[in-house]
Amino acid sequence: MNDEPSTEPYPDLEVGPNEDSAVGVAGIMHAMLPALDDMGIGRTAKLSLKINQDGGFDCMSCAWADPSEHRHTLEFCENGMKAVTWEATPVTVPTSFWAEHSLTSLLDKGEYWLGQQGRLVEPVYKPAGSDHYEPISWDAAFALVGERLRALESPDRAAFYTSGRVSNEAAFLYQLFVRALGTNNLPDCSNMCHESSGTALTASIGVGKATVVYDDFEQADLIIVMGQNPGTNHPRMLGALEAQKRRGGRIVAVNVLPEAGLIRYKNPQRPRGIVGKGTKLADQFIQIRSGGDMALLQAVSKRVLDAEDAAPGTVLDHEFLAAHTEGLDAFRAHLADLDEAEVLLATGITSQEIDELADAYLAADRVIVTWAMGLTQQKKSVDTIKEIVNLLLLRGNMGKPGAGAAPIRGHSNVQGDRTMGIWEQMPERFLAALEAEFGFPVPRGHGRDAIKTVQGLRDGSIEVFIAMAGNFVAAISDTDASEQAMRRAKLTVQVSTKLNRSHVVTGEEALILPVLGRTEIDLQGGVPQFVSVEDTVCSVHGSHGAIPPVAPGLLSEVAVVCRMAEATLGGRGASAGERIETPDPRASIPWTDFECDYDLIRERISRVVPGFEHYNDDVRRKNGFELPISPRVRRFDTPSGKAQITVNELEHLERPAGRLILQTLRSHDQFNTTIYSLNDRYRGIKKGRDVVFVHPDDLAELGLADGQRVDVVSEWPGQPDRVLRAQRLVAYPTARGCAAAYYPEANVLVPLESAADGSNTPVSKAVIVRLEPVAGA
Ligand SMILES: Nc1nc2c(c(=O)[nH]1)N[C@H]1C(S)=C(S)[C@@H](COP(=O)(O)OP(=O)(O)OC[C@H]3O[C@@H](n4cnc5c(=O)[nH]c(N)nc54)[C@H](O)[C@@H]3O)O[C@H]1N2
Ligand SMILES: Nc1nc2c(c(=O)[nH]1)N[C@H]1C(S)=C(S)[C@@H](COP(=O)(O)OP(=O)(O)OC[C@H]3O[C@@H](n4cnc5c(=O)[nH]c(N)nc54)[C@H](O)[C@@H]3O)O[C@H]1N2
Ligand code: SF4
Ligand SMILES: [Mo]
């Protein structure tokens, strides 16, 4: 470990009461004023009218879907506007910056400051032994990448990270390049995010995606929102929830925290949202103990089965179960022994609350369950999500309008990236199709995921790390260990729009390759190109840049991939740096053509990826097209052809005496590692991030007080303590025994070894910590 994990001190921190409603005019004002300030009126107006519109650009923030019909003139939310403003700022990093700032000096700067420096506009290179980046030409930069990759003993000694903002077109070419090079080392942000959802859903229903479309939300009788804070992270989802409420639907929120957006919503598009109290959203709010969801779901399923026993033939959807599922009997036998006392201990709620949820479930013909990180970043995430599927299947809540499973994705194109092959373990079907289309032997062994990449960097088996977007060292768990590992790399390359921590913590040699953002017009040979993305309900549509690039000479992500590939593979071979004998098909992948005309990329995709057969036509349709998802038509592509009702051993997190279970989460003014401002309006925090939220009764029990400063210490057997220094305690209505602190700062506390069973996702939502008062504070 480093001696002192770095956190920024915030001398002006203010703590006020938390709020119980989200958005409204205040929200839009909060977004528009900084936008006007940073971008000016012309840029702001142009971008506001183009965001999420047909023929405009896709909001680069979250993966929430756009309405299929009836779009508003202004079709975005507060946090979408913050993301646009952050990217489309006219401020750029000047050439003098690199000479003025050593890497060592930049280590003291936080993500907020780094982002404030503006857009990256020229490629820069840090030679081995130097403490500074310096400008480098594009050609020299690509030549260097090619040389270093070809010099590797094996392509498996490089890892190629992707963050979920990357377009389908760039992602497809990137994985093509990586597989042509000869490795499946394609870790991505999904490994830290919804991997658990993909793993569970694929096992249970044969596909790792949502089984609902946009319009299903409005038609649901009941929506259960679990482990998700939509008011901040998917704000326009509140509009869909409000629409469902207006049709008489019910909502149950299951969360550790009373998040404002789950309780009440003031829709700025409707008069009531501007002047009134807004719409009450959650009919029932279940304040669950961290990690208690599996117990809750099993307990509800048991009540459903009991109801069936009491009135045989009337409760379960027998027709559906018989035709489309297997495993019911074993499930029933397993739940017969469910120990209610253990459930109550795991969830921290009462039997009556569980009854109420079960009654709501039984009363509804159409149920959707949505979830996000509160469920996926737990030790037992995969089994928990399988229990969601179990519950839904019991009453046939899949493959009918208004019903289904809906993991709500994070990054705006994280799902599309996976569809395009960004995954270290793509299925054989995809790899074979890629091989047939391009004619080179595609590697088959599984590659490295995010955690295994850090382990490879640490033990020296990964020497080159290349990242398409993202901020890997800040996003991955165990910051100190991960940073130390990254420093062992021979070369690190970051393809980015703005500065972040991953540019500062580098390998021996390092490159930053700046790219166009989604707001910007992408001209190739004078012809504007567009890209495409897939949202959380598998709808694919185009994204067209709206404003001129912030500086001349920036390349698109597609161009960067093409040139990197050309410089690496052009006539040269996959393994051991050997020359590929022509006509090796790898040497003839037409990278230059792809760079000039993105239709050519989509044409190749249409021959490799199912659902994209008419890509170039379909993507040009108004509002794009929907991918076929088998469970929506009650087809389950599991080995037996049936949806699996699974048996999962109940396990919950034990909390040792004097300890708390800490979750790491997002403030309202950040996008992952990007910090827009130091405020977290709904939770009452201003001008600072060095806080830890704890229940007042737990504070009292631990002999601590609101306002006091504490070191937050995480423990892992056999390892030295990990410490987040001097956080201000905030008495907060979280579930008892649970605490919360902001990600990415709190990543210093998450042990690399602490990962979800089956998905290897870092357990970012359940870190056992103790709080130690800071002397004199
Ligand atoms: N503005 C903005 N939008 C974003 C992002 C952003 O950073 N900013 N990030 C994007 C990305 S990549 C993602 S993945 C999503 C993340 O979207 P979320 O998953 O909503 O993000 P988190 O802030 O991690 O919030 C986790 C929620 O789960 C709850 N929770 C924690 N533990 C448990 C538990 O054990 N059980 C239950 N039931 N609840 C629990 C927390 O209290 C919190 O409300 O948002 C995306 N959208
Ligand atoms: N403790 C803890 N850790 C977590 C989480 C948590 O809840 N708790 N959440 C996890 C989750 S869900 C995720 S998804 C990961 C996120 O991990 P990442 O996706 O790696 O992180 P981001 O902060 O989204 O990446 C932001 C950077 O992307 C670059 N960027 C932005 N836009 C573009 C673009 O258009 N093109 C290019 N090339 N670059 C761009 C910018 O340089 C910016 O600094 O973090 C994970 N880590
Ligand atoms: S809900 Fe998500 S995608 Fe939609 S405008 Fe808001 S931030 Fe952007
Ligand atoms: Mo995410």
PDB file of C-alpha atoms and ligand atoms in Angstrom, residues 60 86-87 111 120 161-166 189-190 192-194 373 377 410-411 414 467-472 474-477 495-500 503 513 515-518 557 664-666 671-674 743-744 746-747 750 762 764-765, ligand 2:
ATOM      1  CA  MET A  60     -23.651  10.329 -23.731  1.00  0.00           C
ATOM      2  CA  TRP A  86     -18.703  18.742 -19.710  1.00  0.00           C
ATOM      3  CA  GLU A  87     -17.844  17.423 -23.155  1.00  0.00           C
ATOM      4  CA  GLU A 111     -10.739  14.310 -10.724  1.00  0.00           C
ATOM      5  CA  LEU A 120      -7.574  17.233 -24.774  1.00  0.00           C
ATOM      6  CA  TYR A 161      -9.980  -1.857 -21.954  1.00  0.00           C
ATOM      7  CA  THR A 162     -13.222  -0.275 -23.147  1.00  0.00           C
ATOM      8  CA  SER A 163     -15.551   2.118 -21.360  1.00  0.00           C
ATOM      9  CA  GLY A 164     -19.212   2.092 -22.349  1.00  0.00           C
ATOM     10  CA  ARG A 165     -19.405   5.399 -24.143  1.00  0.00           C
ATOM     11  CA  VAL A 166     -17.663   3.997 -27.197  1.00  0.00           C
ATOM     12  CA  CYS A 189     -16.400  -1.240 -17.545  1.00  0.00           C
ATOM     13  CA  SER A 190     -19.188  -3.813 -17.661  1.00  0.00           C
ATOM     14  CA  MET A 192     -17.407  -3.653 -12.800  1.00  0.00           C
ATOM     15  CA  CYS A 193     -21.024  -2.874 -13.542  1.00  0.00           C
ATOM     16  CA  HIS A 194     -23.759  -5.191 -14.903  1.00  0.00           C
ATOM     17  CA  MET A 373     -25.598  -1.401  -8.889  1.00  0.00           C
ATOM     18  CA  GLN A 377     -21.958  -5.147  -6.936  1.00  0.00           C
ATOM     19  CA  GLY A 410     -24.995   2.483 -16.905  1.00  0.00           C
ATOM     20  CA  HIS A 411     -23.005   4.008 -19.737  1.00  0.00           C
ATOM     21  CA  VAL A 414     -22.181  -0.192 -22.638  1.00  0.00           C
ATOM     22  CA  ALA A 467      -7.918   2.021 -22.966  1.00  0.00           C
ATOM     23  CA  MET A 468     -10.668   3.182 -25.297  1.00  0.00           C
ATOM     24  CA  ALA A 469     -12.216   5.828 -23.060  1.00  0.00           C
ATOM     25  CA  GLY A 470     -12.807   5.457 -19.331  1.00  0.00           C
ATOM     26  CA  ASN A 471     -10.680   5.974 -16.267  1.00  0.00           C
ATOM     27  CA  PHE A 472      -9.570   2.517 -15.292  1.00  0.00           C
ATOM     28  CA  ALA A 474      -9.970   5.260 -10.609  1.00  0.00           C
ATOM     29  CA  ALA A 475     -12.880   2.997 -11.506  1.00  0.00           C
ATOM     30  CA  ILE A 476     -11.398  -0.350 -10.507  1.00  0.00           C
ATOM     31  CA  SER A 477     -11.308  -1.433  -6.898  1.00  0.00           C
ATOM     32  CA  VAL A 495      -7.874   7.286 -25.837  1.00  0.00           C
ATOM     33  CA  SER A 496      -9.783  10.107 -24.177  1.00  0.00           C
ATOM     34  CA  THR A 497     -11.666  13.357 -24.400  1.00  0.00           C
ATOM     35  CA  LYS A 498     -10.597  14.820 -21.071  1.00  0.00           C
ATOM     36  CA  LEU A 499      -7.895  14.443 -18.456  1.00  0.00           C
ATOM     37  CA  ASN A 500      -8.364  12.024 -15.601  1.00  0.00           C
ATOM     38  CA  HIS A 503      -3.433   9.793 -17.519  1.00  0.00           C
ATOM     39  CA  LEU A 513      -4.688  10.068 -27.787  1.00  0.00           C
ATOM     40  CA  VAL A 515     -10.658  12.109 -29.732  1.00  0.00           C
ATOM     41  CA  LEU A 516     -13.856  13.741 -30.919  1.00  0.00           C
ATOM     42  CA  GLY A 517     -16.815  13.550 -28.563  1.00  0.00           C
ATOM     43  CA  ARG A 518     -20.343  12.593 -29.489  1.00  0.00           C
ATOM     44  CA  GLU A 557     -12.488   6.979 -32.162  1.00  0.00           C
ATOM     45  CA  THR A 664     -19.743   3.304  -2.428  1.00  0.00           C
ATOM     46  CA  LEU A 665     -22.089   5.311  -4.615  1.00  0.00           C
ATOM     47  CA  ARG A 666     -22.580   8.291  -6.900  1.00  0.00           C
ATOM     48  CA  PHE A 671     -20.691  10.715 -13.819  1.00  0.00           C
ATOM     49  CA  ASN A 672     -18.703   7.811 -12.480  1.00  0.00           C
ATOM     50  CA  THR A 673     -15.168   9.132 -11.990  1.00  0.00           C
ATOM     51  CA  THR A 674     -16.056  12.466 -13.603  1.00  0.00           C
ATOM     52  CA  TYR A 743     -17.090   6.487  -5.396  1.00  0.00           C
ATOM     53  CA  PRO A 744     -14.383   6.809  -6.804  1.00  0.00           C
ATOM     54  CA  ALA A 746     -13.874   5.201  -1.579  1.00  0.00           C
ATOM     55  CA  ASN A 747     -12.380   2.725  -4.025  1.00  0.00           C
ATOM     56  CA  VAL A 750     -12.600  -2.051  -1.815  1.00  0.00           C
ATOM     57  CA  PRO A 762     -15.832  -5.865  -7.488  1.00  0.00           C
ATOM     58  CA  SER A 764     -18.367  -2.038  -4.332  1.00  0.00           C
ATOM     59  CA  LYS A 765     -21.595  -2.042  -2.317  1.00  0.00           C
TER      60      LYS A 765
HETATM   61  N1  LIG B   2     -16.235   1.804  -5.741  1.00  0.00           N
HETATM   62  C1  LIG B   2     -16.922   1.762  -6.875  1.00  0.00           C
HETATM   63  N2  LIG B   2     -16.276   1.552  -8.035  1.00  0.00           N
HETATM   64  C2  LIG B   2     -16.966   1.524  -9.180  1.00  0.00           C
HETATM   65  C3  LIG B   2     -18.364   1.685  -9.194  1.00  0.00           C
HETATM   66  C4  LIG B   2     -19.038   1.893  -7.958  1.00  0.00           C
HETATM   67  O1  LIG B   2     -20.281   2.044  -7.892  1.00  0.00           O
HETATM   68  N3  LIG B   2     -18.273   1.929  -6.827  1.00  0.00           N
HETATM   69  N4  LIG B   2     -19.025   1.624 -10.391  1.00  0.00           N
HETATM   70  C5  LIG B   2     -18.410   0.868 -11.486  1.00  0.00           C
HETATM   71  C6  LIG B   2     -19.114   1.113 -12.737  1.00  0.00           C
HETATM   72  S1  LIG B   2     -20.786   0.763 -12.718  1.00  0.00           S
HETATM   73  C7  LIG B   2     -18.505   1.528 -13.865  1.00  0.00           C
HETATM   74  S2  LIG B   2     -19.408   1.562 -15.324  1.00  0.00           S
HETATM   75  C8  LIG B   2     -17.084   1.891 -13.884  1.00  0.00           C
HETATM   76  C9  LIG B   2     -16.808   3.111 -14.785  1.00  0.00           C
HETATM   77  O2  LIG B   2     -15.531   3.049 -15.258  1.00  0.00           O
HETATM   78  P1  LIG B   2     -15.075   3.892 -16.544  1.00  0.00           P
HETATM   79  O3  LIG B   2     -16.062   3.732 -17.619  1.00  0.00           O
HETATM   80  O4  LIG B   2     -13.679   3.498 -16.826  1.00  0.00           O
HETATM   81  O5  LIG B   2     -15.063   5.376 -15.986  1.00  0.00           O
HETATM   82  P2  LIG B   2     -15.702   6.751 -16.404  1.00  0.00           P
HETATM   83  O6  LIG B   2     -15.583   7.618 -15.217  1.00  0.00           O
HETATM   84  O7  LIG B   2     -17.059   6.577 -16.952  1.00  0.00           O
HETATM   85  O8  LIG B   2     -14.720   7.284 -17.546  1.00  0.00           O
HETATM   86  C10 LIG B   2     -14.625   8.670 -17.747  1.00  0.00           C
HETATM   87  C11 LIG B   2     -13.545   9.046 -18.720  1.00  0.00           C
HETATM   88  O9  LIG B   2     -13.885   8.630 -20.035  1.00  0.00           O
HETATM   89  C12 LIG B   2     -13.340   9.539 -20.981  1.00  0.00           C
HETATM   90  N5  LIG B   2     -14.371   9.869 -21.961  1.00  0.00           N
HETATM   91  C13 LIG B   2     -15.540  10.499 -21.757  1.00  0.00           C
HETATM   92  N6  LIG B   2     -16.230  10.605 -22.902  1.00  0.00           N
HETATM   93  C14 LIG B   2     -15.479  10.012 -23.848  1.00  0.00           C
HETATM   94  C15 LIG B   2     -15.642   9.782 -25.235  1.00  0.00           C
HETATM   95  O10 LIG B   2     -16.646  10.133 -25.845  1.00  0.00           O
HETATM   96  N7  LIG B   2     -14.631   9.124 -25.865  1.00  0.00           N
HETATM   97  C16 LIG B   2     -13.493   8.739 -25.233  1.00  0.00           C
HETATM   98  N8  LIG B   2     -12.573   8.073 -25.892  1.00  0.00           N
HETATM   99  N9  LIG B   2     -13.312   8.970 -23.934  1.00  0.00           N
HETATM  100  C17 LIG B   2     -14.282   9.573 -23.257  1.00  0.00           C
HETATM  101  C18 LIG B   2     -12.928  10.778 -20.257  1.00  0.00           C
HETATM  102  O11 LIG B   2     -11.532  10.928 -20.373  1.00  0.00           O
HETATM  103  C19 LIG B   2     -13.386  10.530 -18.826  1.00  0.00           C
HETATM  104  O12 LIG B   2     -12.445  11.001 -17.896  1.00  0.00           O
HETATM  105  O13 LIG B   2     -16.658   2.184 -12.537  1.00  0.00           O
HETATM  106  C20 LIG B   2     -16.914   1.110 -11.635  1.00  0.00           C
HETATM  107  N10 LIG B   2     -16.268   1.366 -10.345  1.00  0.00           N
END
